[in-house]
Protein backbone atom coordinates (compact mmCIF):
# COMPACT_ATOMS: atom_id res chain seq x y z
CA UNK A 1 0.00 0.00 0.00
CA UNK A 2 2.92 2.33 0.74
CA UNK A 3 4.33 1.96 -2.78
CA UNK A 4 0.91 2.66 -4.30
CA UNK A 5 0.53 5.78 -2.17
CA UNK A 6 3.98 6.99 -3.19
CA UNK A 7 3.15 6.45 -6.86
CA UNK A 8 -0.12 8.38 -6.58
CA UNK A 9 1.61 11.22 -4.73
CA UNK A 10 4.20 11.37 -7.50
CA UNK A 11 1.45 11.61 -10.13
CA UNK A 12 -0.18 14.41 -8.18
CA UNK A 13 3.04 16.41 -8.32
CA UNK A 14 2.32 16.75 -12.06
CA UNK A 15 -1.48 16.57 -12.22
CA UNK A 16 -3.35 19.03 -9.98
CA UNK A 17 -6.48 16.94 -9.41
CA UNK A 18 -6.83 13.21 -8.94
CA UNK A 19 -9.75 11.00 -7.95
CA UNK A 20 -9.00 7.52 -6.62
CA UNK A 21 -11.83 5.05 -7.30
CA UNK A 22 -12.42 2.04 -5.06
CA UNK A 23 -14.87 -0.77 -5.85
CA UNK A 24 -16.28 -2.34 -2.71
CA UNK A 25 -17.71 -5.86 -2.55
CA UNK A 26 -15.38 -7.73 -4.90
CA UNK A 27 -15.23 -11.52 -4.52
CA UNK A 28 -11.63 -11.31 -3.31
CA UNK A 29 -12.65 -9.07 -0.42
CA UNK A 30 -13.11 -10.68 2.96
CA UNK A 31 -13.24 -9.37 6.51
CA UNK A 32 -12.09 -5.90 7.52
CA UNK A 33 -8.78 -5.92 5.62
CA UNK A 34 -9.98 -4.40 2.30
CA UNK A 35 -11.62 -1.51 4.13
CA UNK A 36 -8.67 -0.94 6.46
CA UNK A 37 -6.25 -0.93 3.50
CA UNK A 38 -8.43 1.67 1.80
CA UNK A 39 -8.22 3.82 4.94
CA UNK A 40 -4.42 3.51 4.80
CA UNK A 41 -4.51 4.74 1.21
CA UNK A 42 -6.71 7.70 2.17
CA UNK A 43 -4.18 8.68 4.85
CA UNK A 44 -1.17 8.02 2.62
CA UNK A 45 -2.53 10.10 -0.28
CA UNK A 46 -4.21 13.05 1.43
CA UNK A 47 -4.47 15.04 -1.80
CA UNK A 48 -6.43 12.49 -3.83
CA UNK A 49 -10.20 12.43 -3.69
CA UNK A 50 -11.51 9.00 -2.56
CA UNK A 51 -14.61 7.71 -4.35
CA UNK A 52 -16.12 4.46 -3.05
CA UNK A 53 -18.22 2.67 -5.66
CA UNK A 54 -20.35 -0.43 -5.21
CA UNK A 55 -19.84 -3.57 -7.28
CA UNK A 56 -22.25 -3.73 -10.21
CA UNK A 57 -22.86 -6.19 -13.01
CA UNK A 58 -23.78 -4.14 -16.08
CA UNK A 59 -25.57 -6.12 -18.79
CA UNK A 60 -22.98 -7.87 -20.98
CA UNK A 61 -20.08 -5.71 -19.85
CA UNK A 62 -17.84 -8.54 -18.62
CA UNK A 63 -17.56 -12.36 -18.71
CA UNK A 64 -17.63 -12.29 -14.90
CA UNK A 65 -21.29 -11.30 -15.18
CA UNK A 66 -22.06 -14.78 -16.53
CA UNK A 67 -20.48 -16.39 -13.47
CA UNK A 68 -22.44 -14.13 -11.15
CA UNK A 69 -25.69 -14.94 -12.95
CA UNK A 70 -24.94 -18.66 -12.90
CA UNK A 71 -24.48 -18.39 -9.13
CA UNK A 72 -27.81 -16.56 -8.79
CA UNK A 73 -26.15 -13.49 -7.27
CA UNK A 74 -27.41 -10.71 -9.57
CA UNK A 75 -30.30 -8.63 -8.23
CA UNK A 76 -32.93 -7.16 -10.60
CA UNK A 77 -32.48 -3.55 -9.55
CA UNK A 78 -34.27 -1.14 -11.91
CA UNK A 79 -32.03 0.67 -14.38
CA UNK A 80 -32.65 3.86 -12.41
CA UNK A 81 -30.25 2.57 -9.75
CA UNK A 82 -27.44 1.28 -11.96
CA UNK A 83 -25.04 4.06 -10.94
CA UNK A 84 -22.55 2.35 -8.56
CA UNK A 85 -23.67 4.41 -5.57
CA UNK A 86 -27.36 4.06 -4.72
CA UNK A 87 -27.48 0.28 -4.92
CA UNK A 88 -25.35 -2.83 -5.42
CA UNK A 89 -26.83 -5.47 -7.69
CA UNK A 90 -24.38 -8.27 -6.82
CA UNK A 91 -24.83 -10.26 -3.63
CA UNK A 92 -21.48 -10.26 -1.78
CA UNK A 93 -19.62 -13.55 -1.71
CA UNK A 94 -17.92 -13.16 1.66
CA UNK A 95 -20.18 -10.78 3.57
CA UNK A 96 -23.68 -10.72 4.94
CA UNK A 97 -25.47 -7.61 3.74
CA UNK A 98 -25.62 -5.88 7.17
CA UNK A 99 -21.92 -6.59 7.75
CA UNK A 100 -21.00 -5.22 4.33
CA UNK A 101 -22.93 -1.99 4.84
CA UNK A 102 -21.43 -1.54 8.32
CA UNK A 103 -17.94 -1.68 6.80
CA UNK A 104 -18.94 0.61 3.92
CA UNK A 105 -20.47 3.24 6.18
CA UNK A 106 -17.42 3.17 8.44
CA UNK A 107 -15.09 3.66 5.47
CA UNK A 108 -17.03 6.53 3.89
CA UNK A 109 -17.35 8.25 7.25
CA UNK A 110 -13.62 7.81 7.87
CA UNK A 111 -12.70 9.22 4.45
CA UNK A 112 -14.66 12.42 4.98
CA UNK A 113 -14.05 13.42 8.57
CA UNK A 114 -13.27 17.11 9.11
CA UNK A 115 -9.64 16.20 9.79
CA UNK A 116 -9.22 14.40 6.47
CA UNK A 117 -11.08 17.02 4.49
CA UNK A 118 -8.71 19.63 5.94
CA UNK A 119 -5.68 17.50 5.05
CA UNK A 120 -7.06 17.14 1.52
CA UNK A 121 -7.53 20.89 1.30
CA UNK A 122 -3.95 21.60 2.42
CA UNK A 123 -2.41 18.87 0.23
CA UNK A 124 -3.78 20.42 -2.97
CA UNK A 125 -1.87 23.50 -4.09
CA UNK A 126 -4.28 25.04 -6.60
CA UNK A 127 -7.48 26.86 -5.67
CA UNK A 128 -9.90 24.97 -7.95
CA UNK A 129 -8.88 21.46 -6.78
CA UNK A 130 -8.96 22.64 -3.16
CA UNK A 131 -12.51 23.94 -3.30
CA UNK A 132 -13.79 21.24 -5.65
CA UNK A 133 -12.83 18.65 -3.04
CA UNK A 134 -14.61 20.63 -0.33
CA UNK A 135 -17.80 21.04 -2.34
CA UNK A 136 -17.91 17.37 -3.31
CA UNK A 137 -17.17 16.23 0.22
CA UNK A 138 -19.96 18.23 1.85
CA UNK A 139 -22.53 17.38 -0.82
CA UNK A 140 -22.96 14.06 -2.61
CA UNK A 141 -19.81 12.12 -1.75
CA UNK A 142 -20.19 12.31 2.00
CA UNK A 143 -23.62 13.43 3.09
CA UNK A 144 -25.53 12.15 0.05
CA UNK A 145 -23.97 8.70 -0.19
CA UNK A 146 -23.61 8.25 3.56
CA UNK A 147 -27.27 9.11 4.13
CA UNK A 148 -28.27 6.57 1.49
CA UNK A 149 -26.04 3.84 2.96
CA UNK A 150 -27.42 4.47 6.46
CA UNK A 151 -30.98 4.24 5.15
CA UNK A 152 -30.34 0.94 3.35
CA UNK A 153 -28.62 -0.46 6.43
CA UNK A 154 -31.67 0.44 8.51
CA UNK A 155 -34.06 -1.13 6.01
CA UNK A 156 -32.09 -4.39 6.01
CA UNK A 157 -33.06 -4.75 9.67
CA UNK A 158 -36.56 -3.34 9.57
CA UNK A 159 -38.09 -4.03 6.14
CA UNK A 160 -38.44 -7.72 5.27
CA UNK A 161 -39.20 -6.94 1.60
CA UNK A 162 -35.83 -5.20 1.26
CA UNK A 163 -33.90 -8.00 2.97
CA UNK A 164 -35.61 -10.69 0.87
CA UNK A 165 -34.83 -8.74 -2.31
CA UNK A 166 -31.18 -8.34 -1.35
CA UNK A 167 -30.91 -12.03 -0.48
CA UNK A 168 -32.24 -12.99 -3.96
CA UNK A 169 -35.24 -14.67 -2.38
CA UNK A 170 -37.68 -12.56 -4.42
CA UNK A 171 -37.58 -10.38 -7.54
CA UNK A 172 -40.35 -8.12 -6.27
CA UNK A 173 -38.92 -4.60 -6.11
CA UNK A 174 -39.40 -3.16 -2.60
CA UNK A 175 -41.76 -0.20 -2.30
CA UNK A 176 -38.88 1.92 -0.97
CA UNK A 177 -37.19 1.84 -4.37
CA UNK A 178 -40.43 2.37 -6.26
CA UNK A 179 -41.28 5.42 -4.18
CA UNK A 180 -37.80 6.88 -4.63
CA UNK A 181 -38.07 6.51 -8.40
CA UNK A 182 -41.42 8.26 -8.36
CA UNK A 183 -39.91 11.10 -6.37
CA UNK A 184 -36.87 11.40 -8.64
CA UNK A 185 -38.88 11.32 -11.89
CA UNK A 186 -41.72 13.50 -10.71
CA UNK A 187 -44.32 14.10 -13.42
CA UNK A 188 -42.34 11.96 -15.89
CA UNK A 189 -43.15 8.84 -13.86
CA UNK A 190 -46.58 8.72 -15.50
CA UNK A 191 -44.98 8.41 -18.95
CA UNK A 192 -42.93 5.27 -18.25
CA UNK A 193 -44.14 2.35 -20.39
CA UNK A 194 -45.57 -0.61 -18.51
CA UNK A 195 -42.91 -3.01 -17.27
CA UNK A 196 -40.07 -0.51 -17.72
CA UNK A 197 -38.77 -0.75 -14.18
CA UNK A 198 -38.38 -4.53 -14.32
CA UNK A 199 -35.94 -6.66 -16.28
CA UNK A 200 -34.53 -10.18 -16.27
CA UNK A 201 -31.29 -10.10 -14.22
CA UNK A 202 -30.13 -13.29 -15.96
CA UNK A 203 -30.82 -12.21 -19.54
CA UNK A 204 -27.14 -12.39 -20.53
CA UNK A 205 -26.81 -15.95 -19.23
CA UNK A 206 -29.97 -17.08 -21.01
CA UNK A 207 -28.77 -15.48 -24.25
CA UNK A 208 -25.46 -17.37 -24.12
CA UNK A 209 -27.18 -20.63 -23.22
CA UNK A 210 -29.53 -20.22 -26.18
CA UNK A 211 -26.61 -19.48 -28.52
CA UNK A 212 -24.81 -22.61 -27.32
CA UNK A 213 -27.97 -24.66 -27.81
CA UNK A 214 -28.40 -23.36 -31.36
CA UNK A 215 -24.77 -24.20 -32.13
CA UNK A 216 -25.29 -27.90 -31.38
CA UNK A 217 -25.54 -29.83 -34.68
CA UNK A 218 -28.91 -31.47 -35.20
CA UNK A 219 -29.07 -34.99 -36.58
PDB file of C-alpha atoms in Angstrom:
ATOM      1  CA  UNK A   1       0.000   0.000   0.000  1.00  0.00           C
ATOM      2  CA  UNK A   2       2.919   2.332   0.742  1.00  0.00           C
ATOM      3  CA  UNK A   3       4.332   1.960  -2.781  1.00  0.00           C
ATOM      4  CA  UNK A   4       0.915   2.662  -4.299  1.00  0.00           C
ATOM      5  CA  UNK A   5       0.533   5.776  -2.169  1.00  0.00           C
ATOM      6  CA  UNK A   6       3.985   6.992  -3.190  1.00  0.00           C
ATOM      7  CA  UNK A   7       3.147   6.449  -6.855  1.00  0.00           C
ATOM      8  CA  UNK A   8      -0.117   8.379  -6.584  1.00  0.00           C
ATOM      9  CA  UNK A   9       1.606  11.217  -4.734  1.00  0.00           C
ATOM     10  CA  UNK A  10       4.204  11.369  -7.496  1.00  0.00           C
ATOM     11  CA  UNK A  11       1.452  11.608 -10.129  1.00  0.00           C
ATOM     12  CA  UNK A  12      -0.184  14.411  -8.179  1.00  0.00           C
ATOM     13  CA  UNK A  13       3.041  16.408  -8.321  1.00  0.00           C
ATOM     14  CA  UNK A  14       2.321  16.750 -12.059  1.00  0.00           C
ATOM     15  CA  UNK A  15      -1.479  16.565 -12.220  1.00  0.00           C
ATOM     16  CA  UNK A  16      -3.349  19.028  -9.979  1.00  0.00           C
ATOM     17  CA  UNK A  17      -6.479  16.944  -9.414  1.00  0.00           C
ATOM     18  CA  UNK A  18      -6.825  13.206  -8.942  1.00  0.00           C
ATOM     19  CA  UNK A  19      -9.750  11.000  -7.946  1.00  0.00           C
ATOM     20  CA  UNK A  20      -9.004   7.521  -6.619  1.00  0.00           C
ATOM     21  CA  UNK A  21     -11.827   5.051  -7.301  1.00  0.00           C
ATOM     22  CA  UNK A  22     -12.422   2.039  -5.064  1.00  0.00           C
ATOM     23  CA  UNK A  23     -14.874  -0.766  -5.847  1.00  0.00           C
ATOM     24  CA  UNK A  24     -16.285  -2.338  -2.713  1.00  0.00           C
ATOM     25  CA  UNK A  25     -17.713  -5.865  -2.547  1.00  0.00           C
ATOM     26  CA  UNK A  26     -15.376  -7.733  -4.901  1.00  0.00           C
ATOM     27  CA  UNK A  27     -15.234 -11.515  -4.516  1.00  0.00           C
ATOM     28  CA  UNK A  28     -11.627 -11.312  -3.310  1.00  0.00           C
ATOM     29  CA  UNK A  29     -12.653  -9.073  -0.424  1.00  0.00           C
ATOM     30  CA  UNK A  30     -13.110 -10.679   2.958  1.00  0.00           C
ATOM     31  CA  UNK A  31     -13.244  -9.370   6.510  1.00  0.00           C
ATOM     32  CA  UNK A  32     -12.092  -5.896   7.519  1.00  0.00           C
ATOM     33  CA  UNK A  33      -8.776  -5.917   5.624  1.00  0.00           C
ATOM     34  CA  UNK A  34      -9.977  -4.396   2.300  1.00  0.00           C
ATOM     35  CA  UNK A  35     -11.623  -1.512   4.129  1.00  0.00           C
ATOM     36  CA  UNK A  36      -8.668  -0.939   6.460  1.00  0.00           C
ATOM     37  CA  UNK A  37      -6.247  -0.926   3.504  1.00  0.00           C
ATOM     38  CA  UNK A  38      -8.428   1.672   1.804  1.00  0.00           C
ATOM     39  CA  UNK A  39      -8.216   3.820   4.943  1.00  0.00           C
ATOM     40  CA  UNK A  40      -4.425   3.506   4.800  1.00  0.00           C
ATOM     41  CA  UNK A  41      -4.511   4.742   1.206  1.00  0.00           C
ATOM     42  CA  UNK A  42      -6.706   7.695   2.170  1.00  0.00           C
ATOM     43  CA  UNK A  43      -4.179   8.683   4.851  1.00  0.00           C
ATOM     44  CA  UNK A  44      -1.174   8.025   2.621  1.00  0.00           C
ATOM     45  CA  UNK A  45      -2.531  10.099  -0.282  1.00  0.00           C
ATOM     46  CA  UNK A  46      -4.211  13.052   1.426  1.00  0.00           C
ATOM     47  CA  UNK A  47      -4.466  15.045  -1.803  1.00  0.00           C
ATOM     48  CA  UNK A  48      -6.428  12.494  -3.827  1.00  0.00           C
ATOM     49  CA  UNK A  49     -10.203  12.432  -3.685  1.00  0.00           C
ATOM     50  CA  UNK A  50     -11.510   9.001  -2.559  1.00  0.00           C
ATOM     51  CA  UNK A  51     -14.613   7.707  -4.347  1.00  0.00           C
ATOM     52  CA  UNK A  52     -16.116   4.463  -3.052  1.00  0.00           C
ATOM     53  CA  UNK A  53     -18.216   2.666  -5.661  1.00  0.00           C
ATOM     54  CA  UNK A  54     -20.351  -0.435  -5.210  1.00  0.00           C
ATOM     55  CA  UNK A  55     -19.840  -3.574  -7.279  1.00  0.00           C
ATOM     56  CA  UNK A  56     -22.249  -3.726 -10.207  1.00  0.00           C
ATOM     57  CA  UNK A  57     -22.855  -6.195 -13.014  1.00  0.00           C
ATOM     58  CA  UNK A  58     -23.784  -4.141 -16.075  1.00  0.00           C
ATOM     59  CA  UNK A  59     -25.566  -6.117 -18.790  1.00  0.00           C
ATOM     60  CA  UNK A  60     -22.985  -7.875 -20.977  1.00  0.00           C
ATOM     61  CA  UNK A  61     -20.076  -5.712 -19.846  1.00  0.00           C
ATOM     62  CA  UNK A  62     -17.838  -8.543 -18.616  1.00  0.00           C
ATOM     63  CA  UNK A  63     -17.560 -12.358 -18.711  1.00  0.00           C
ATOM     64  CA  UNK A  64     -17.633 -12.288 -14.904  1.00  0.00           C
ATOM     65  CA  UNK A  65     -21.293 -11.297 -15.180  1.00  0.00           C
ATOM     66  CA  UNK A  66     -22.064 -14.776 -16.525  1.00  0.00           C
ATOM     67  CA  UNK A  67     -20.482 -16.393 -13.467  1.00  0.00           C
ATOM     68  CA  UNK A  68     -22.443 -14.128 -11.148  1.00  0.00           C
ATOM     69  CA  UNK A  69     -25.691 -14.935 -12.950  1.00  0.00           C
ATOM     70  CA  UNK A  70     -24.935 -18.661 -12.898  1.00  0.00           C
ATOM     71  CA  UNK A  71     -24.476 -18.388  -9.134  1.00  0.00           C
ATOM     72  CA  UNK A  72     -27.808 -16.559  -8.792  1.00  0.00           C
ATOM     73  CA  UNK A  73     -26.148 -13.494  -7.272  1.00  0.00           C
ATOM     74  CA  UNK A  74     -27.410 -10.710  -9.570  1.00  0.00           C
ATOM     75  CA  UNK A  75     -30.297  -8.632  -8.227  1.00  0.00           C
ATOM     76  CA  UNK A  76     -32.929  -7.162 -10.599  1.00  0.00           C
ATOM     77  CA  UNK A  77     -32.475  -3.547  -9.548  1.00  0.00           C
ATOM     78  CA  UNK A  78     -34.268  -1.138 -11.909  1.00  0.00           C
ATOM     79  CA  UNK A  79     -32.033   0.673 -14.384  1.00  0.00           C
ATOM     80  CA  UNK A  80     -32.652   3.862 -12.411  1.00  0.00           C
ATOM     81  CA  UNK A  81     -30.249   2.570  -9.748  1.00  0.00           C
ATOM     82  CA  UNK A  82     -27.442   1.283 -11.956  1.00  0.00           C
ATOM     83  CA  UNK A  83     -25.040   4.055 -10.945  1.00  0.00           C
ATOM     84  CA  UNK A  84     -22.554   2.354  -8.562  1.00  0.00           C
ATOM     85  CA  UNK A  85     -23.672   4.410  -5.575  1.00  0.00           C
ATOM     86  CA  UNK A  86     -27.355   4.062  -4.719  1.00  0.00           C
ATOM     87  CA  UNK A  87     -27.483   0.280  -4.923  1.00  0.00           C
ATOM     88  CA  UNK A  88     -25.349  -2.830  -5.418  1.00  0.00           C
ATOM     89  CA  UNK A  89     -26.827  -5.469  -7.692  1.00  0.00           C
ATOM     90  CA  UNK A  90     -24.380  -8.265  -6.816  1.00  0.00           C
ATOM     91  CA  UNK A  91     -24.834 -10.263  -3.628  1.00  0.00           C
ATOM     92  CA  UNK A  92     -21.476 -10.257  -1.783  1.00  0.00           C
ATOM     93  CA  UNK A  93     -19.617 -13.549  -1.708  1.00  0.00           C
ATOM     94  CA  UNK A  94     -17.918 -13.164   1.663  1.00  0.00           C
ATOM     95  CA  UNK A  95     -20.176 -10.778   3.571  1.00  0.00           C
ATOM     96  CA  UNK A  96     -23.676 -10.723   4.940  1.00  0.00           C
ATOM     97  CA  UNK A  97     -25.469  -7.611   3.744  1.00  0.00           C
ATOM     98  CA  UNK A  98     -25.618  -5.882   7.169  1.00  0.00           C
ATOM     99  CA  UNK A  99     -21.923  -6.589   7.753  1.00  0.00           C
ATOM    100  CA  UNK A 100     -21.002  -5.219   4.330  1.00  0.00           C
ATOM    101  CA  UNK A 101     -22.929  -1.987   4.841  1.00  0.00           C
ATOM    102  CA  UNK A 102     -21.433  -1.543   8.317  1.00  0.00           C
ATOM    103  CA  UNK A 103     -17.942  -1.676   6.802  1.00  0.00           C
ATOM    104  CA  UNK A 104     -18.939   0.608   3.921  1.00  0.00           C
ATOM    105  CA  UNK A 105     -20.469   3.242   6.182  1.00  0.00           C
ATOM    106  CA  UNK A 106     -17.423   3.171   8.438  1.00  0.00           C
ATOM    107  CA  UNK A 107     -15.086   3.657   5.466  1.00  0.00           C
ATOM    108  CA  UNK A 108     -17.025   6.530   3.894  1.00  0.00           C
ATOM    109  CA  UNK A 109     -17.349   8.254   7.251  1.00  0.00           C
ATOM    110  CA  UNK A 110     -13.620   7.810   7.866  1.00  0.00           C
ATOM    111  CA  UNK A 111     -12.698   9.222   4.453  1.00  0.00           C
ATOM    112  CA  UNK A 112     -14.657  12.425   4.978  1.00  0.00           C
ATOM    113  CA  UNK A 113     -14.050  13.424   8.566  1.00  0.00           C
ATOM    114  CA  UNK A 114     -13.271  17.110   9.112  1.00  0.00           C
ATOM    115  CA  UNK A 115      -9.639  16.200   9.786  1.00  0.00           C
ATOM    116  CA  UNK A 116      -9.217  14.396   6.471  1.00  0.00           C
ATOM    117  CA  UNK A 117     -11.083  17.020   4.494  1.00  0.00           C
ATOM    118  CA  UNK A 118      -8.714  19.633   5.945  1.00  0.00           C
ATOM    119  CA  UNK A 119      -5.682  17.503   5.049  1.00  0.00           C
ATOM    120  CA  UNK A 120      -7.061  17.138   1.520  1.00  0.00           C
ATOM    121  CA  UNK A 121      -7.526  20.894   1.304  1.00  0.00           C
ATOM    122  CA  UNK A 122      -3.951  21.604   2.423  1.00  0.00           C
ATOM    123  CA  UNK A 123      -2.413  18.874   0.229  1.00  0.00           C
ATOM    124  CA  UNK A 124      -3.780  20.418  -2.972  1.00  0.00           C
ATOM    125  CA  UNK A 125      -1.871  23.502  -4.087  1.00  0.00           C
ATOM    126  CA  UNK A 126      -4.276  25.043  -6.603  1.00  0.00           C
ATOM    127  CA  UNK A 127      -7.478  26.862  -5.670  1.00  0.00           C
ATOM    128  CA  UNK A 128      -9.897  24.974  -7.948  1.00  0.00           C
ATOM    129  CA  UNK A 129      -8.885  21.459  -6.783  1.00  0.00           C
ATOM    130  CA  UNK A 130      -8.961  22.639  -3.161  1.00  0.00           C
ATOM    131  CA  UNK A 131     -12.512  23.940  -3.302  1.00  0.00           C
ATOM    132  CA  UNK A 132     -13.786  21.236  -5.647  1.00  0.00           C
ATOM    133  CA  UNK A 133     -12.826  18.653  -3.036  1.00  0.00           C
ATOM    134  CA  UNK A 134     -14.613  20.630  -0.335  1.00  0.00           C
ATOM    135  CA  UNK A 135     -17.802  21.041  -2.343  1.00  0.00           C
ATOM    136  CA  UNK A 136     -17.911  17.373  -3.313  1.00  0.00           C
ATOM    137  CA  UNK A 137     -17.170  16.233   0.224  1.00  0.00           C
ATOM    138  CA  UNK A 138     -19.960  18.228   1.854  1.00  0.00           C
ATOM    139  CA  UNK A 139     -22.532  17.376  -0.817  1.00  0.00           C
ATOM    140  CA  UNK A 140     -22.963  14.062  -2.614  1.00  0.00           C
ATOM    141  CA  UNK A 141     -19.807  12.120  -1.750  1.00  0.00           C
ATOM    142  CA  UNK A 142     -20.194  12.311   2.000  1.00  0.00           C
ATOM    143  CA  UNK A 143     -23.619  13.434   3.092  1.00  0.00           C
ATOM    144  CA  UNK A 144     -25.529  12.154   0.050  1.00  0.00           C
ATOM    145  CA  UNK A 145     -23.975   8.697  -0.185  1.00  0.00           C
ATOM    146  CA  UNK A 146     -23.605   8.253   3.560  1.00  0.00           C
ATOM    147  CA  UNK A 147     -27.269   9.115   4.128  1.00  0.00           C
ATOM    148  CA  UNK A 148     -28.271   6.573   1.492  1.00  0.00           C
ATOM    149  CA  UNK A 149     -26.043   3.843   2.961  1.00  0.00           C
ATOM    150  CA  UNK A 150     -27.418   4.470   6.462  1.00  0.00           C
ATOM    151  CA  UNK A 151     -30.976   4.238   5.154  1.00  0.00           C
ATOM    152  CA  UNK A 152     -30.340   0.945   3.348  1.00  0.00           C
ATOM    153  CA  UNK A 153     -28.618  -0.457   6.430  1.00  0.00           C
ATOM    154  CA  UNK A 154     -31.668   0.440   8.512  1.00  0.00           C
ATOM    155  CA  UNK A 155     -34.059  -1.131   6.009  1.00  0.00           C
ATOM    156  CA  UNK A 156     -32.087  -4.386   6.013  1.00  0.00           C
ATOM    157  CA  UNK A 157     -33.057  -4.754   9.671  1.00  0.00           C
ATOM    158  CA  UNK A 158     -36.563  -3.338   9.566  1.00  0.00           C
ATOM    159  CA  UNK A 159     -38.095  -4.028   6.140  1.00  0.00           C
ATOM    160  CA  UNK A 160     -38.439  -7.716   5.267  1.00  0.00           C
ATOM    161  CA  UNK A 161     -39.195  -6.942   1.603  1.00  0.00           C
ATOM    162  CA  UNK A 162     -35.828  -5.197   1.260  1.00  0.00           C
ATOM    163  CA  UNK A 163     -33.896  -7.995   2.968  1.00  0.00           C
ATOM    164  CA  UNK A 164     -35.613 -10.693   0.865  1.00  0.00           C
ATOM    165  CA  UNK A 165     -34.835  -8.744  -2.314  1.00  0.00           C
ATOM    166  CA  UNK A 166     -31.181  -8.344  -1.349  1.00  0.00           C
ATOM    167  CA  UNK A 167     -30.910 -12.035  -0.481  1.00  0.00           C
ATOM    168  CA  UNK A 168     -32.236 -12.985  -3.963  1.00  0.00           C
ATOM    169  CA  UNK A 169     -35.245 -14.670  -2.378  1.00  0.00           C
ATOM    170  CA  UNK A 170     -37.677 -12.558  -4.421  1.00  0.00           C
ATOM    171  CA  UNK A 171     -37.581 -10.380  -7.538  1.00  0.00           C
ATOM    172  CA  UNK A 172     -40.353  -8.118  -6.268  1.00  0.00           C
ATOM    173  CA  UNK A 173     -38.920  -4.598  -6.114  1.00  0.00           C
ATOM    174  CA  UNK A 174     -39.402  -3.161  -2.597  1.00  0.00           C
ATOM    175  CA  UNK A 175     -41.755  -0.201  -2.299  1.00  0.00           C
ATOM    176  CA  UNK A 176     -38.877   1.919  -0.974  1.00  0.00           C
ATOM    177  CA  UNK A 177     -37.189   1.845  -4.374  1.00  0.00           C
ATOM    178  CA  UNK A 178     -40.432   2.368  -6.263  1.00  0.00           C
ATOM    179  CA  UNK A 179     -41.282   5.420  -4.180  1.00  0.00           C
ATOM    180  CA  UNK A 180     -37.802   6.884  -4.633  1.00  0.00           C
ATOM    181  CA  UNK A 181     -38.073   6.509  -8.405  1.00  0.00           C
ATOM    182  CA  UNK A 182     -41.419   8.256  -8.362  1.00  0.00           C
ATOM    183  CA  UNK A 183     -39.913  11.098  -6.366  1.00  0.00           C
ATOM    184  CA  UNK A 184     -36.871  11.397  -8.645  1.00  0.00           C
ATOM    185  CA  UNK A 185     -38.880  11.319 -11.888  1.00  0.00           C
ATOM    186  CA  UNK A 186     -41.725  13.503 -10.706  1.00  0.00           C
ATOM    187  CA  UNK A 187     -44.318  14.102 -13.421  1.00  0.00           C
ATOM    188  CA  UNK A 188     -42.339  11.958 -15.886  1.00  0.00           C
ATOM    189  CA  UNK A 189     -43.147   8.836 -13.858  1.00  0.00           C
ATOM    190  CA  UNK A 190     -46.581   8.720 -15.501  1.00  0.00           C
ATOM    191  CA  UNK A 191     -44.980   8.407 -18.948  1.00  0.00           C
ATOM    192  CA  UNK A 192     -42.929   5.272 -18.248  1.00  0.00           C
ATOM    193  CA  UNK A 193     -44.144   2.346 -20.393  1.00  0.00           C
ATOM    194  CA  UNK A 194     -45.573  -0.611 -18.505  1.00  0.00           C
ATOM    195  CA  UNK A 195     -42.905  -3.006 -17.272  1.00  0.00           C
ATOM    196  CA  UNK A 196     -40.073  -0.505 -17.718  1.00  0.00           C
ATOM    197  CA  UNK A 197     -38.769  -0.749 -14.182  1.00  0.00           C
ATOM    198  CA  UNK A 198     -38.381  -4.528 -14.316  1.00  0.00           C
ATOM    199  CA  UNK A 199     -35.941  -6.659 -16.279  1.00  0.00           C
ATOM    200  CA  UNK A 200     -34.531 -10.183 -16.269  1.00  0.00           C
ATOM    201  CA  UNK A 201     -31.294 -10.096 -14.222  1.00  0.00           C
ATOM    202  CA  UNK A 202     -30.127 -13.293 -15.964  1.00  0.00           C
ATOM    203  CA  UNK A 203     -30.818 -12.209 -19.544  1.00  0.00           C
ATOM    204  CA  UNK A 204     -27.135 -12.385 -20.530  1.00  0.00           C
ATOM    205  CA  UNK A 205     -26.808 -15.949 -19.234  1.00  0.00           C
ATOM    206  CA  UNK A 206     -29.974 -17.079 -21.011  1.00  0.00           C
ATOM    207  CA  UNK A 207     -28.773 -15.483 -24.247  1.00  0.00           C
ATOM    208  CA  UNK A 208     -25.455 -17.373 -24.117  1.00  0.00           C
ATOM    209  CA  UNK A 209     -27.180 -20.628 -23.220  1.00  0.00           C
ATOM    210  CA  UNK A 210     -29.527 -20.223 -26.180  1.00  0.00           C
ATOM    211  CA  UNK A 211     -26.611 -19.481 -28.518  1.00  0.00           C
ATOM    212  CA  UNK A 212     -24.808 -22.613 -27.318  1.00  0.00           C
ATOM    213  CA  UNK A 213     -27.970 -24.655 -27.808  1.00  0.00           C
ATOM    214  CA  UNK A 214     -28.397 -23.359 -31.361  1.00  0.00           C
ATOM    215  CA  UNK A 215     -24.766 -24.202 -32.128  1.00  0.00           C
ATOM    216  CA  UNK A 216     -25.289 -27.895 -31.382  1.00  0.00           C
ATOM    217  CA  UNK A 217     -25.539 -29.831 -34.681  1.00  0.00           C
ATOM    218  CA  UNK A 218     -28.912 -31.466 -35.202  1.00  0.00           C
ATOM    219  CA  UNK A 219     -29.070 -34.994 -36.580  1.00  0.00           C
TER     220      UNK A 219
END
